[in-house]
mmCIF file with all atom_site columns, C-alpha atoms in Angstrom:
data_model
loop_
_atom_site.group_PDB
_atom_site.id
_atom_site.type_symbol
_atom_site.label_atom_id
_atom_site.label_alt_id
_atom_site.label_comp_id
_atom_site.label_asym_id
_atom_site.label_entity_id
_atom_site.label_seq_id
_atom_site.pdbx_PDB_ins_code
_atom_site.Cartn_x
_atom_site.Cartn_y
_atom_site.Cartn_z
_atom_site.occupancy
_atom_site.B_iso_or_equiv
_atom_site.pdbx_formal_charge
_atom_site.auth_seq_id
_atom_site.auth_comp_id
_atom_site.auth_asym_id
_atom_site.auth_atom_id
_atom_site.pdbx_PDB_model_num
ATOM 1   C CA . UNK M 1 1   ? 6.020   9.340   -13.421 1.00 88.00 ? 2   UNK M CA 1
ATOM 2   C CA . UNK M 1 2   ? 2.635   7.615   -13.098 1.00 94.00 ? 3   UNK M CA 1
ATOM 3   C CA . UNK M 1 3   ? 3.793   4.174   -10.617 1.00 95.00 ? 4   UNK M CA 1
ATOM 4   C CA . UNK M 1 4   ? 1.250   1.742   -8.884  1.00 95.00 ? 5   UNK M CA 1
ATOM 5   C CA . UNK M 1 5   ? 2.223   0.265   -6.430  1.00 94.00 ? 6   UNK M CA 1
ATOM 6   C CA . UNK M 1 6   ? 2.150   -3.764  -4.777  1.00 93.00 ? 7   UNK M CA 1
ATOM 7   C CA . UNK M 1 7   ? 3.183   -5.065  -1.411  1.00 90.00 ? 8   UNK M CA 1
ATOM 8   C CA . UNK M 1 8   ? 1.757   -7.745  1.159   1.00 90.00 ? 9   UNK M CA 1
ATOM 9   C CA . UNK M 1 9   ? 0.589   -6.164  4.039   1.00 87.00 ? 10  UNK M CA 1
ATOM 10  C CA . UNK M 1 10  ? 3.758   -5.113  5.922   1.00 87.00 ? 11  UNK M CA 1
ATOM 11  C CA . UNK M 1 11  ? 5.964   -4.949  2.917   1.00 90.00 ? 12  UNK M CA 1
ATOM 12  C CA . UNK M 1 12  ? 7.051   -1.290  3.159   1.00 89.00 ? 13  UNK M CA 1
ATOM 13  C CA . UNK M 1 13  ? 4.645   -0.468  0.900   1.00 89.00 ? 14  UNK M CA 1
ATOM 14  C CA . UNK M 1 14  ? 2.863   2.928   2.300   1.00 86.00 ? 15  UNK M CA 1
ATOM 15  C CA . UNK M 1 15  ? 6.851   3.922   3.215   1.00 88.00 ? 16  UNK M CA 1
ATOM 16  C CA . UNK M 1 16  ? 8.043   3.281   -0.170  1.00 93.00 ? 17  UNK M CA 1
ATOM 17  C CA . UNK M 1 17  ? 4.903   5.576   -1.520  1.00 92.00 ? 18  UNK M CA 1
ATOM 18  C CA . UNK M 1 18  ? 6.018   8.407   0.954   1.00 90.00 ? 19  UNK M CA 1
ATOM 19  C CA . UNK M 1 19  ? 9.467   8.395   -0.310  1.00 93.00 ? 20  UNK M CA 1
ATOM 20  C CA . UNK M 1 20  ? 9.400   8.713   -4.128  1.00 94.00 ? 21  UNK M CA 1
ATOM 21  C CA . UNK M 1 21  ? 6.629   11.442  -3.420  1.00 93.00 ? 22  UNK M CA 1
ATOM 22  C CA . UNK M 1 22  ? 8.385   13.749  -1.554  1.00 93.00 ? 23  UNK M CA 1
ATOM 23  C CA . UNK M 1 23  ? 12.015  13.183  -4.129  1.00 92.00 ? 24  UNK M CA 1
ATOM 24  C CA . UNK M 1 24  ? 9.055   13.085  -7.583  1.00 91.00 ? 25  UNK M CA 1
ATOM 25  C CA . UNK M 1 25  ? 6.718   15.818  -6.041  1.00 93.00 ? 26  UNK M CA 1
ATOM 26  C CA . UNK M 1 26  ? 3.961   13.733  -7.111  1.00 94.00 ? 27  UNK M CA 1
ATOM 27  C CA . UNK M 1 27  ? 0.979   12.573  -5.010  1.00 94.00 ? 28  UNK M CA 1
ATOM 28  C CA . UNK M 1 28  ? 0.732   9.264   -3.432  1.00 90.00 ? 29  UNK M CA 1
ATOM 29  C CA . UNK M 1 29  ? -2.449  8.735   -2.323  1.00 85.00 ? 30  UNK M CA 1
ATOM 30  C CA . UNK M 1 30  ? -4.635  5.265   -1.982  1.00 84.00 ? 31  UNK M CA 1
ATOM 31  C CA . UNK M 1 31  ? -7.868  4.209   -2.816  1.00 83.00 ? 32  UNK M CA 1
ATOM 32  C CA . UNK M 1 32  ? -9.546  4.173   0.554   1.00 83.00 ? 33  UNK M CA 1
ATOM 33  C CA . UNK M 1 33  ? -8.568  8.992   0.740   1.00 85.00 ? 34  UNK M CA 1
ATOM 34  C CA . UNK M 1 34  ? -9.395  9.045   -2.801  1.00 88.00 ? 35  UNK M CA 1
ATOM 35  C CA . UNK M 1 35  ? -12.927 6.908   -1.766  1.00 89.00 ? 36  UNK M CA 1
ATOM 36  C CA . UNK M 1 36  ? -12.714 9.361   1.023   1.00 89.00 ? 37  UNK M CA 1
ATOM 37  C CA . UNK M 1 37  ? -12.268 13.013  -0.687  1.00 89.00 ? 38  UNK M CA 1
ATOM 38  C CA . UNK M 1 38  ? -15.604 12.548  -3.272  1.00 91.00 ? 39  UNK M CA 1
ATOM 39  C CA . UNK M 1 39  ? -17.634 11.759  -0.411  1.00 92.00 ? 40  UNK M CA 1
ATOM 40  C CA . UNK M 1 40  ? -16.137 14.457  1.268   1.00 91.00 ? 41  UNK M CA 1
ATOM 41  C CA . UNK M 1 41  ? -16.289 16.406  -1.521  1.00 91.00 ? 42  UNK M CA 1
ATOM 42  C CA . UNK M 1 42  ? -19.820 15.594  -2.031  1.00 91.00 ? 43  UNK M CA 1
ATOM 43  C CA . UNK M 1 43  ? -19.118 14.196  -5.971  1.00 90.00 ? 44  UNK M CA 1
ATOM 44  C CA . UNK M 1 44  ? -22.317 12.008  -7.505  1.00 93.00 ? 45  UNK M CA 1
ATOM 45  C CA . UNK M 1 45  ? -20.064 9.444   -7.456  1.00 93.00 ? 46  UNK M CA 1
ATOM 46  C CA . UNK M 1 46  ? -18.858 10.590  -4.167  1.00 92.00 ? 47  UNK M CA 1
ATOM 47  C CA . UNK M 1 47  ? -22.629 11.146  -2.742  1.00 92.00 ? 48  UNK M CA 1
ATOM 48  C CA . UNK M 1 48  ? -22.635 7.298   -4.665  1.00 91.00 ? 49  UNK M CA 1
ATOM 49  C CA . UNK M 1 49  ? -20.395 6.244   -2.563  1.00 92.00 ? 50  UNK M CA 1
ATOM 50  C CA . UNK M 1 50  ? -21.429 7.043   0.434   1.00 91.00 ? 51  UNK M CA 1
ATOM 51  C CA . UNK M 1 51  ? -24.990 5.324   0.437   1.00 91.00 ? 52  UNK M CA 1
ATOM 52  C CA . UNK M 1 52  ? -23.164 2.704   -0.320  1.00 88.00 ? 53  UNK M CA 1
ATOM 53  C CA . UNK M 1 53  ? -20.448 2.785   2.556   1.00 86.00 ? 54  UNK M CA 1
ATOM 54  C CA . UNK M 1 54  ? -23.497 4.001   5.911   1.00 87.00 ? 55  UNK M CA 1
ATOM 55  C CA . UNK M 1 55  ? -25.284 0.558   4.198   1.00 87.00 ? 56  UNK M CA 1
ATOM 56  C CA . UNK M 1 56  ? -22.632 -1.437  5.238   1.00 83.00 ? 57  UNK M CA 1
ATOM 57  C CA . UNK M 1 57  ? -21.822 -2.421  1.181   1.00 82.00 ? 58  UNK M CA 1
ATOM 58  C CA . UNK M 1 58  ? -19.069 -2.874  -0.405  1.00 80.00 ? 59  UNK M CA 1
ATOM 59  C CA . UNK M 1 59  ? -18.632 -0.064  -3.255  1.00 86.00 ? 60  UNK M CA 1
ATOM 60  C CA . UNK M 1 60  ? -18.567 -1.406  -6.511  1.00 87.00 ? 61  UNK M CA 1
ATOM 61  C CA . UNK M 1 61  ? -15.769 -1.469  -9.597  1.00 84.00 ? 62  UNK M CA 1
ATOM 62  C CA . UNK M 1 62  ? -18.061 0.563   -11.010 1.00 87.00 ? 63  UNK M CA 1
ATOM 63  C CA . UNK M 1 63  ? -18.147 3.697   -8.749  1.00 90.00 ? 64  UNK M CA 1
ATOM 64  C CA . UNK M 1 64  ? -13.950 3.094   -7.546  1.00 89.00 ? 65  UNK M CA 1
ATOM 65  C CA . UNK M 1 65  ? -13.245 3.357   -10.738 1.00 89.00 ? 66  UNK M CA 1
ATOM 66  C CA . UNK M 1 66  ? -15.371 6.225   -11.459 1.00 91.00 ? 67  UNK M CA 1
ATOM 67  C CA . UNK M 1 67  ? -14.128 8.185   -8.493  1.00 91.00 ? 68  UNK M CA 1
ATOM 68  C CA . UNK M 1 68  ? -10.010 6.800   -8.936  1.00 90.00 ? 69  UNK M CA 1
ATOM 69  C CA . UNK M 1 69  ? -10.951 7.928   -13.358 1.00 89.00 ? 70  UNK M CA 1
ATOM 70  C CA . UNK M 1 70  ? -11.632 11.639  -12.186 1.00 89.00 ? 71  UNK M CA 1
ATOM 71  C CA . UNK M 1 71  ? -9.444  11.583  -9.957  1.00 90.00 ? 72  UNK M CA 1
ATOM 72  C CA . UNK M 1 72  ? -5.603  10.572  -11.920 1.00 89.00 ? 73  UNK M CA 1
ATOM 73  C CA . UNK M 1 73  ? -7.459  13.542  -14.507 1.00 88.00 ? 74  UNK M CA 1
ATOM 74  C CA . UNK M 1 74  ? -6.964  15.569  -12.490 1.00 88.00 ? 75  UNK M CA 1
ATOM 75  C CA . UNK M 1 75  ? -5.081  19.069  -11.670 1.00 90.00 ? 76  UNK M CA 1
ATOM 76  C CA . UNK M 1 76  ? -2.993  17.381  -8.198  1.00 89.00 ? 77  UNK M CA 1
ATOM 77  C CA . UNK M 1 77  ? -2.514  14.450  -10.935 1.00 91.00 ? 78  UNK M CA 1
ATOM 78  C CA . UNK M 1 78  ? -1.104  16.778  -13.818 1.00 89.00 ? 79  UNK M CA 1
ATOM 79  C CA . UNK M 1 79  ? 2.634   16.015  -13.329 1.00 91.00 ? 80  UNK M CA 1
ATOM 80  C CA . UNK M 1 80  ? 2.464   12.057  -11.824 1.00 93.00 ? 81  UNK M CA 1
ATOM 81  C CA . UNK M 1 81  ? 0.863   9.983   -9.061  1.00 94.00 ? 82  UNK M CA 1
ATOM 82  C CA . UNK M 1 82  ? 1.431   6.989   -6.778  1.00 94.00 ? 83  UNK M CA 1
ATOM 83  C CA . UNK M 1 83  ? -1.462  4.793   -6.825  1.00 93.00 ? 84  UNK M CA 1
ATOM 84  C CA . UNK M 1 84  ? -1.290  2.465   -3.805  1.00 87.00 ? 85  UNK M CA 1
ATOM 85  C CA . UNK M 1 85  ? -4.408  -0.119  -3.518  1.00 80.00 ? 86  UNK M CA 1
ATOM 86  C CA . UNK M 1 86  ? -5.877  0.494   -6.870  1.00 86.00 ? 87  UNK M CA 1
ATOM 87  C CA . UNK M 1 87  ? -6.587  -1.812  -9.119  1.00 90.00 ? 88  UNK M CA 1
ATOM 88  C CA . UNK M 1 88  ? -7.517  -4.425  -6.879  1.00 84.00 ? 89  UNK M CA 1
ATOM 89  C CA . UNK M 1 89  ? -8.120  -6.942  -9.751  1.00 85.00 ? 90  UNK M CA 1
ATOM 90  C CA . UNK M 1 90  ? -8.256  -8.140  -13.086 1.00 88.00 ? 91  UNK M CA 1
ATOM 91  C CA . UNK M 1 91  ? -10.823 -5.843  -13.891 1.00 87.00 ? 92  UNK M CA 1
ATOM 92  C CA . UNK M 1 92  ? -10.591 -3.248  -12.172 1.00 88.00 ? 93  UNK M CA 1
ATOM 93  C CA . UNK M 1 93  ? -6.494  -3.146  -14.001 1.00 92.00 ? 94  UNK M CA 1
ATOM 94  C CA . UNK M 1 94  ? -8.293  -3.548  -17.341 1.00 91.00 ? 95  UNK M CA 1
ATOM 95  C CA . UNK M 1 95  ? -10.579 -0.182  -16.790 1.00 89.00 ? 96  UNK M CA 1
ATOM 96  C CA . UNK M 1 96  ? -7.278  1.630   -15.436 1.00 89.00 ? 97  UNK M CA 1
ATOM 97  C CA . UNK M 1 97  ? -5.905  0.933   -18.723 1.00 90.00 ? 98  UNK M CA 1
ATOM 98  C CA . UNK M 1 98  ? -8.728  2.106   -21.320 1.00 90.00 ? 99  UNK M CA 1
ATOM 99  C CA . UNK M 1 99  ? -8.267  4.840   -19.605 1.00 84.00 ? 100 UNK M CA 1
ATOM 100 C CA . UNK M 1 100 ? -5.473  5.088   -21.745 1.00 85.00 ? 101 UNK M CA 1
ATOM 101 C CA . UNK M 1 101 ? -3.333  6.984   -19.130 1.00 82.00 ? 102 UNK M CA 1
ATOM 102 C CA . UNK M 1 102 ? 0.427   5.207   -19.567 1.00 87.00 ? 103 UNK M CA 1
ATOM 103 C CA . UNK M 1 103 ? 2.089   4.571   -16.796 1.00 92.00 ? 104 UNK M CA 1
ATOM 104 C CA . UNK M 1 104 ? 5.266   3.837   -15.979 1.00 92.00 ? 105 UNK M CA 1
ATOM 105 C CA . UNK M 1 105 ? 5.955   1.176   -14.004 1.00 95.00 ? 106 UNK M CA 1
ATOM 106 C CA . UNK M 1 106 ? 4.411   -1.273  -11.758 1.00 95.00 ? 107 UNK M CA 1
ATOM 107 C CA . UNK M 1 107 ? 6.553   -1.582  -8.652  1.00 95.00 ? 108 UNK M CA 1
ATOM 108 C CA . UNK M 1 108 ? 5.949   -4.558  -6.301  1.00 95.00 ? 109 UNK M CA 1
ATOM 109 C CA . UNK M 1 109 ? 8.327   -4.593  -3.125  1.00 95.00 ? 110 UNK M CA 1
ATOM 110 C CA . UNK M 1 110 ? 7.949   -8.296  -2.301  1.00 95.00 ? 111 UNK M CA 1
ATOM 111 C CA . UNK M 1 111 ? 8.666   -10.329 1.149   1.00 94.00 ? 112 UNK M CA 1
ATOM 112 C CA . UNK M 1 112 ? 8.463   -13.976 2.621   1.00 94.00 ? 113 UNK M CA 1
ATOM 113 C CA . UNK M 1 113 ? 5.301   -14.358 3.638   1.00 95.00 ? 114 UNK M CA 1
ATOM 114 C CA . UNK M 1 114 ? 6.841   -15.571 7.669   1.00 93.00 ? 115 UNK M CA 1
ATOM 115 C CA . UNK M 1 115 ? 8.779   -12.310 7.092   1.00 93.00 ? 116 UNK M CA 1
ATOM 116 C CA . UNK M 1 116 ? 5.891   -10.466 7.100   1.00 94.00 ? 117 UNK M CA 1
ATOM 117 C CA . UNK M 1 117 ? 4.042   -12.440 10.259  1.00 94.00 ? 118 UNK M CA 1
ATOM 118 C CA . UNK M 1 118 ? 7.557   -11.919 12.213  1.00 92.00 ? 119 UNK M CA 1
ATOM 119 C CA . UNK M 1 119 ? 7.253   -8.027  11.718  1.00 90.00 ? 120 UNK M CA 1
ATOM 120 C CA . UNK M 1 120 ? 4.061   -7.404  12.214  1.00 92.00 ? 121 UNK M CA 1
ATOM 121 C CA . UNK M 1 121 ? 3.403   -9.552  14.998  1.00 92.00 ? 122 UNK M CA 1
ATOM 122 C CA . UNK M 1 122 ? 6.419   -8.314  17.104  1.00 93.00 ? 123 UNK M CA 1
ATOM 123 C CA . UNK M 1 123 ? 4.973   -4.572  17.177  1.00 93.00 ? 124 UNK M CA 1
ATOM 124 C CA . UNK M 1 124 ? 3.291   -3.605  20.038  1.00 96.00 ? 125 UNK M CA 1
ATOM 125 C CA . UNK M 1 125 ? 1.798   -0.433  21.737  1.00 96.00 ? 126 UNK M CA 1
ATOM 126 C CA . UNK M 1 126 ? 0.891   1.572   23.703  1.00 96.00 ? 127 UNK M CA 1
ATOM 127 C CA . UNK M 1 127 ? -2.595  3.318   25.055  1.00 95.00 ? 128 UNK M CA 1
ATOM 128 C CA . UNK M 1 128 ? 0.034   6.625   25.103  1.00 95.00 ? 129 UNK M CA 1
ATOM 129 C CA . UNK M 1 129 ? 0.863   6.493   21.343  1.00 92.00 ? 130 UNK M CA 1
ATOM 130 C CA . UNK M 1 130 ? 4.366   4.815   22.239  1.00 94.00 ? 131 UNK M CA 1
ATOM 131 C CA . UNK M 1 131 ? 5.200   2.120   19.709  1.00 94.00 ? 132 UNK M CA 1
ATOM 132 C CA . UNK M 1 132 ? 7.347   -0.961  19.623  1.00 95.00 ? 133 UNK M CA 1
ATOM 133 C CA . UNK M 1 133 ? 9.027   -3.598  18.538  1.00 93.00 ? 134 UNK M CA 1
ATOM 134 C CA . UNK M 1 134 ? 10.544  -7.143  19.868  1.00 93.00 ? 135 UNK M CA 1
ATOM 135 C CA . UNK M 1 135 ? 12.769  -7.597  17.428  1.00 89.00 ? 136 UNK M CA 1
ATOM 136 C CA . UNK M 1 136 ? 14.764  -4.040  16.139  1.00 87.00 ? 137 UNK M CA 1
ATOM 137 C CA . UNK M 1 137 ? 13.171  -1.402  18.664  1.00 91.00 ? 138 UNK M CA 1
ATOM 138 C CA . UNK M 1 138 ? 12.157  -3.952  22.657  1.00 95.00 ? 139 UNK M CA 1
ATOM 139 C CA . UNK M 1 139 ? 11.523  -1.464  25.230  1.00 96.00 ? 140 UNK M CA 1
ATOM 140 C CA . UNK M 1 140 ? 13.761  -1.054  27.741  1.00 96.00 ? 141 UNK M CA 1
ATOM 141 C CA . UNK M 1 141 ? 12.123  -3.214  30.443  1.00 95.00 ? 142 UNK M CA 1
ATOM 142 C CA . UNK M 1 142 ? 9.912   -6.409  28.345  1.00 94.00 ? 143 UNK M CA 1
ATOM 143 C CA . UNK M 1 143 ? 6.573   -5.715  27.956  1.00 95.00 ? 144 UNK M CA 1
ATOM 144 C CA . UNK M 1 144 ? 6.353   -2.252  30.416  1.00 97.00 ? 145 UNK M CA 1
ATOM 145 C CA . UNK M 1 145 ? 6.198   1.331   28.275  1.00 97.00 ? 146 UNK M CA 1
ATOM 146 C CA . UNK M 1 146 ? 9.770   3.911   28.340  1.00 96.00 ? 147 UNK M CA 1
ATOM 147 C CA . UNK M 1 147 ? 7.957   6.851   28.844  1.00 95.00 ? 148 UNK M CA 1
ATOM 148 C CA . UNK M 1 148 ? 4.256   6.042   30.934  1.00 96.00 ? 149 UNK M CA 1
ATOM 149 C CA . UNK M 1 149 ? 5.033   3.029   32.407  1.00 96.00 ? 150 UNK M CA 1
ATOM 150 C CA . UNK M 1 150 ? 2.502   1.091   31.497  1.00 96.00 ? 151 UNK M CA 1
ATOM 151 C CA . UNK M 1 151 ? 2.113   -2.149  30.067  1.00 97.00 ? 152 UNK M CA 1
ATOM 152 C CA . UNK M 1 152 ? 2.415   -1.998  25.976  1.00 97.00 ? 153 UNK M CA 1
ATOM 153 C CA . UNK M 1 153 ? -0.388  -4.834  23.655  1.00 96.00 ? 154 UNK M CA 1
ATOM 154 C CA . UNK M 1 154 ? -0.215  -5.790  20.337  1.00 95.00 ? 155 UNK M CA 1
ATOM 155 C CA . UNK M 1 155 ? -3.261  -4.726  18.238  1.00 93.00 ? 156 UNK M CA 1
ATOM 156 C CA . UNK M 1 156 ? -5.496  -7.677  16.929  1.00 91.00 ? 157 UNK M CA 1
ATOM 157 C CA . UNK M 1 157 ? -4.301  -6.907  13.455  1.00 88.00 ? 158 UNK M CA 1
ATOM 158 C CA . UNK M 1 158 ? -1.039  -7.626  14.108  1.00 92.00 ? 159 UNK M CA 1
ATOM 159 C CA . UNK M 1 159 ? -1.773  -10.683 15.228  1.00 93.00 ? 160 UNK M CA 1
ATOM 160 C CA . UNK M 1 160 ? -0.021  -13.901 13.910  1.00 93.00 ? 161 UNK M CA 1
ATOM 161 C CA . UNK M 1 161 ? -3.780  -15.080 12.832  1.00 93.00 ? 162 UNK M CA 1
ATOM 162 C CA . UNK M 1 162 ? -5.364  -11.490 11.537  1.00 92.00 ? 163 UNK M CA 1
ATOM 163 C CA . UNK M 1 163 ? -1.970  -11.194 9.428   1.00 92.00 ? 164 UNK M CA 1
ATOM 164 C CA . UNK M 1 164 ? -1.838  -14.769 7.308   1.00 94.00 ? 165 UNK M CA 1
ATOM 165 C CA . UNK M 1 165 ? -5.895  -13.805 6.897   1.00 92.00 ? 166 UNK M CA 1
ATOM 166 C CA . UNK M 1 166 ? -4.836  -10.397 4.860   1.00 88.00 ? 167 UNK M CA 1
ATOM 167 C CA . UNK M 1 167 ? -1.716  -12.586 3.654   1.00 92.00 ? 168 UNK M CA 1
ATOM 168 C CA . UNK M 1 168 ? -4.043  -14.857 1.756   1.00 92.00 ? 169 UNK M CA 1
ATOM 169 C CA . UNK M 1 169 ? -6.312  -12.684 1.048   1.00 87.00 ? 170 UNK M CA 1
ATOM 170 C CA . UNK M 1 170 ? -3.672  -9.900  -0.987  1.00 88.00 ? 171 UNK M CA 1
ATOM 171 C CA . UNK M 1 171 ? -2.427  -13.577 -2.284  1.00 89.00 ? 172 UNK M CA 1
ATOM 172 C CA . UNK M 1 172 ? -5.735  -14.687 -4.367  1.00 88.00 ? 173 UNK M CA 1
ATOM 173 C CA . UNK M 1 173 ? -5.981  -10.968 -5.238  1.00 82.00 ? 174 UNK M CA 1
ATOM 174 C CA . UNK M 1 174 ? -2.739  -10.697 -5.933  1.00 83.00 ? 175 UNK M CA 1
ATOM 175 C CA . UNK M 1 175 ? -0.961  -13.029 -7.970  1.00 82.00 ? 176 UNK M CA 1
ATOM 176 C CA . UNK M 1 176 ? -3.463  -12.327 -11.359 1.00 89.00 ? 177 UNK M CA 1
ATOM 177 C CA . UNK M 1 177 ? -2.269  -8.498  -10.730 1.00 93.00 ? 178 UNK M CA 1
ATOM 178 C CA . UNK M 1 178 ? 1.135   -9.584  -10.948 1.00 92.00 ? 179 UNK M CA 1
ATOM 179 C CA . UNK M 1 179 ? 0.811   -11.563 -14.144 1.00 93.00 ? 180 UNK M CA 1
ATOM 180 C CA . UNK M 1 180 ? -1.540  -9.031  -15.571 1.00 95.00 ? 181 UNK M CA 1
ATOM 181 C CA . UNK M 1 181 ? 1.588   -6.147  -15.347 1.00 95.00 ? 182 UNK M CA 1
ATOM 182 C CA . UNK M 1 182 ? 4.943   -8.916  -15.990 1.00 94.00 ? 183 UNK M CA 1
ATOM 183 C CA . UNK M 1 183 ? 2.527   -9.290  -19.942 1.00 95.00 ? 184 UNK M CA 1
ATOM 184 C CA . UNK M 1 184 ? 2.448   -5.678  -20.059 1.00 94.00 ? 185 UNK M CA 1
ATOM 185 C CA . UNK M 1 185 ? 6.368   -5.464  -19.579 1.00 94.00 ? 186 UNK M CA 1
ATOM 186 C CA . UNK M 1 186 ? 6.098   -2.838  -17.044 1.00 94.00 ? 187 UNK M CA 1
ATOM 187 C CA . UNK M 1 187 ? 6.365   -5.171  -13.968 1.00 95.00 ? 188 UNK M CA 1
ATOM 188 C CA . UNK M 1 188 ? 9.760   -4.402  -11.705 1.00 95.00 ? 189 UNK M CA 1
ATOM 189 C CA . UNK M 1 189 ? 9.843   -5.947  -8.440  1.00 95.00 ? 190 UNK M CA 1
ATOM 190 C CA . UNK M 1 190 ? 12.365  -5.446  -5.603  1.00 96.00 ? 191 UNK M CA 1
ATOM 191 C CA . UNK M 1 191 ? 12.860  -7.850  -2.746  1.00 95.00 ? 192 UNK M CA 1
ATOM 192 C CA . UNK M 1 192 ? 12.297  -5.441  0.785   1.00 93.00 ? 193 UNK M CA 1
ATOM 193 C CA . UNK M 1 193 ? 14.683  -5.771  2.976   1.00 92.00 ? 194 UNK M CA 1
ATOM 194 C CA . UNK M 1 194 ? 15.229  -5.140  7.103   1.00 86.00 ? 195 UNK M CA 1
ATOM 195 C CA . UNK M 1 195 ? 16.687  -1.109  7.099   1.00 87.00 ? 196 UNK M CA 1
ATOM 196 C CA . UNK M 1 196 ? 14.453  0.822   5.136   1.00 88.00 ? 197 UNK M CA 1
ATOM 197 C CA . UNK M 1 197 ? 16.994  2.893   3.714   1.00 93.00 ? 198 UNK M CA 1
ATOM 198 C CA . UNK M 1 198 ? 18.512  -0.534  1.548   1.00 94.00 ? 199 UNK M CA 1
ATOM 199 C CA . UNK M 1 199 ? 14.954  -1.190  0.605   1.00 94.00 ? 200 UNK M CA 1
ATOM 200 C CA . UNK M 1 200 ? 14.919  3.264   -0.855  1.00 94.00 ? 201 UNK M CA 1
ATOM 201 C CA . UNK M 1 201 ? 17.874  2.619   -2.501  1.00 95.00 ? 202 UNK M CA 1
ATOM 202 C CA . UNK M 1 202 ? 16.392  -0.727  -4.708  1.00 95.00 ? 203 UNK M CA 1
ATOM 203 C CA . UNK M 1 203 ? 13.495  0.860   -4.879  1.00 95.00 ? 204 UNK M CA 1
ATOM 204 C CA . UNK M 1 204 ? 14.935  4.265   -6.486  1.00 93.00 ? 205 UNK M CA 1
ATOM 205 C CA . UNK M 1 205 ? 17.494  2.368   -8.728  1.00 94.00 ? 206 UNK M CA 1
ATOM 206 C CA . UNK M 1 206 ? 15.039  -0.326  -10.777 1.00 93.00 ? 207 UNK M CA 1
ATOM 207 C CA . UNK M 1 207 ? 12.428  2.515   -10.989 1.00 90.00 ? 208 UNK M CA 1
ATOM 208 C CA . UNK M 1 208 ? 15.474  4.724   -12.790 1.00 87.00 ? 209 UNK M CA 1
ATOM 209 C CA . UNK M 1 209 ? 15.979  1.751   -14.658 1.00 84.00 ? 210 UNK M CA 1
ATOM 210 C CA . UNK M 1 210 ? 12.002  1.301   -15.891 1.00 82.00 ? 211 UNK M CA 1
ATOM 211 C CA . UNK M 1 211 ? 11.366  5.024   -17.193 1.00 75.00 ? 212 UNK M CA 1
ATOM 212 C CA . UNK M 1 212 ? 14.996  4.642   -19.356 1.00 72.00 ? 213 UNK M CA 1
ATOM 213 C CA . UNK M 1 213 ? 13.452  2.053   -21.183 1.00 66.00 ? 214 UNK M CA 1
#
C-alpha cells in the first residue's frame, strides 16, 4: 500500500500514520526525516541539501524531489510506504506522478480550524516533560504539574496566533493539492474525531474501500 497523508497541524495525521504503519507493516516517514537521513548518509543529494540547510536557505524543490525519489526506490519501501509532508505543492505532486510509482490513496484528515485552535491552544507542558490539555487531560490543580508541582506553560507553537498562522500556510499550500488528487480519483477524506480510536476506525474503513476500487 502506497499512501500519502494530508492534514492540518493538529489534525492527528502523525498519530494515524504511526497506526497505519504498525498495522500494514510499511514505513511512515516525513520529508524532514528523509532529508535528515540523506544528509546523515552523505549521499550526493544529501550533501547538496546540507549545504542549503547550513546556509539557512530552503532546500529547493528539485533536491527534495530527488531525495524522495531515492527513498521510495529503496528496499525499505519495497512493500509500500506512507508519505507525510510530501508533496507540498502541485509541482511536487506532478513530479511524484512522473516517478511512475502508483499511489493507492491520498488520505486527508479534515478538522475545522476552530477545533484545531482549541486542541492546540489547550495544550500545557511542564519542564519535567509532562504534558496536559485543559479540556482532555487537565492537571489535578489548574496550572500545576501533577508530577513535579511546577507551573505549566503553553509552548509558542501552541499559541492561538501561531496556530492560525500555520493553518493559513497549510490552506494556501494544500487546497490546490486536494483538488489535484480529487481529479486523480484517489483522494479519500475522513472527518477527524475527538477520540483517536474513532478517527482510526474511519481511516481503516476508508482505506479498505479505496484499495478495493
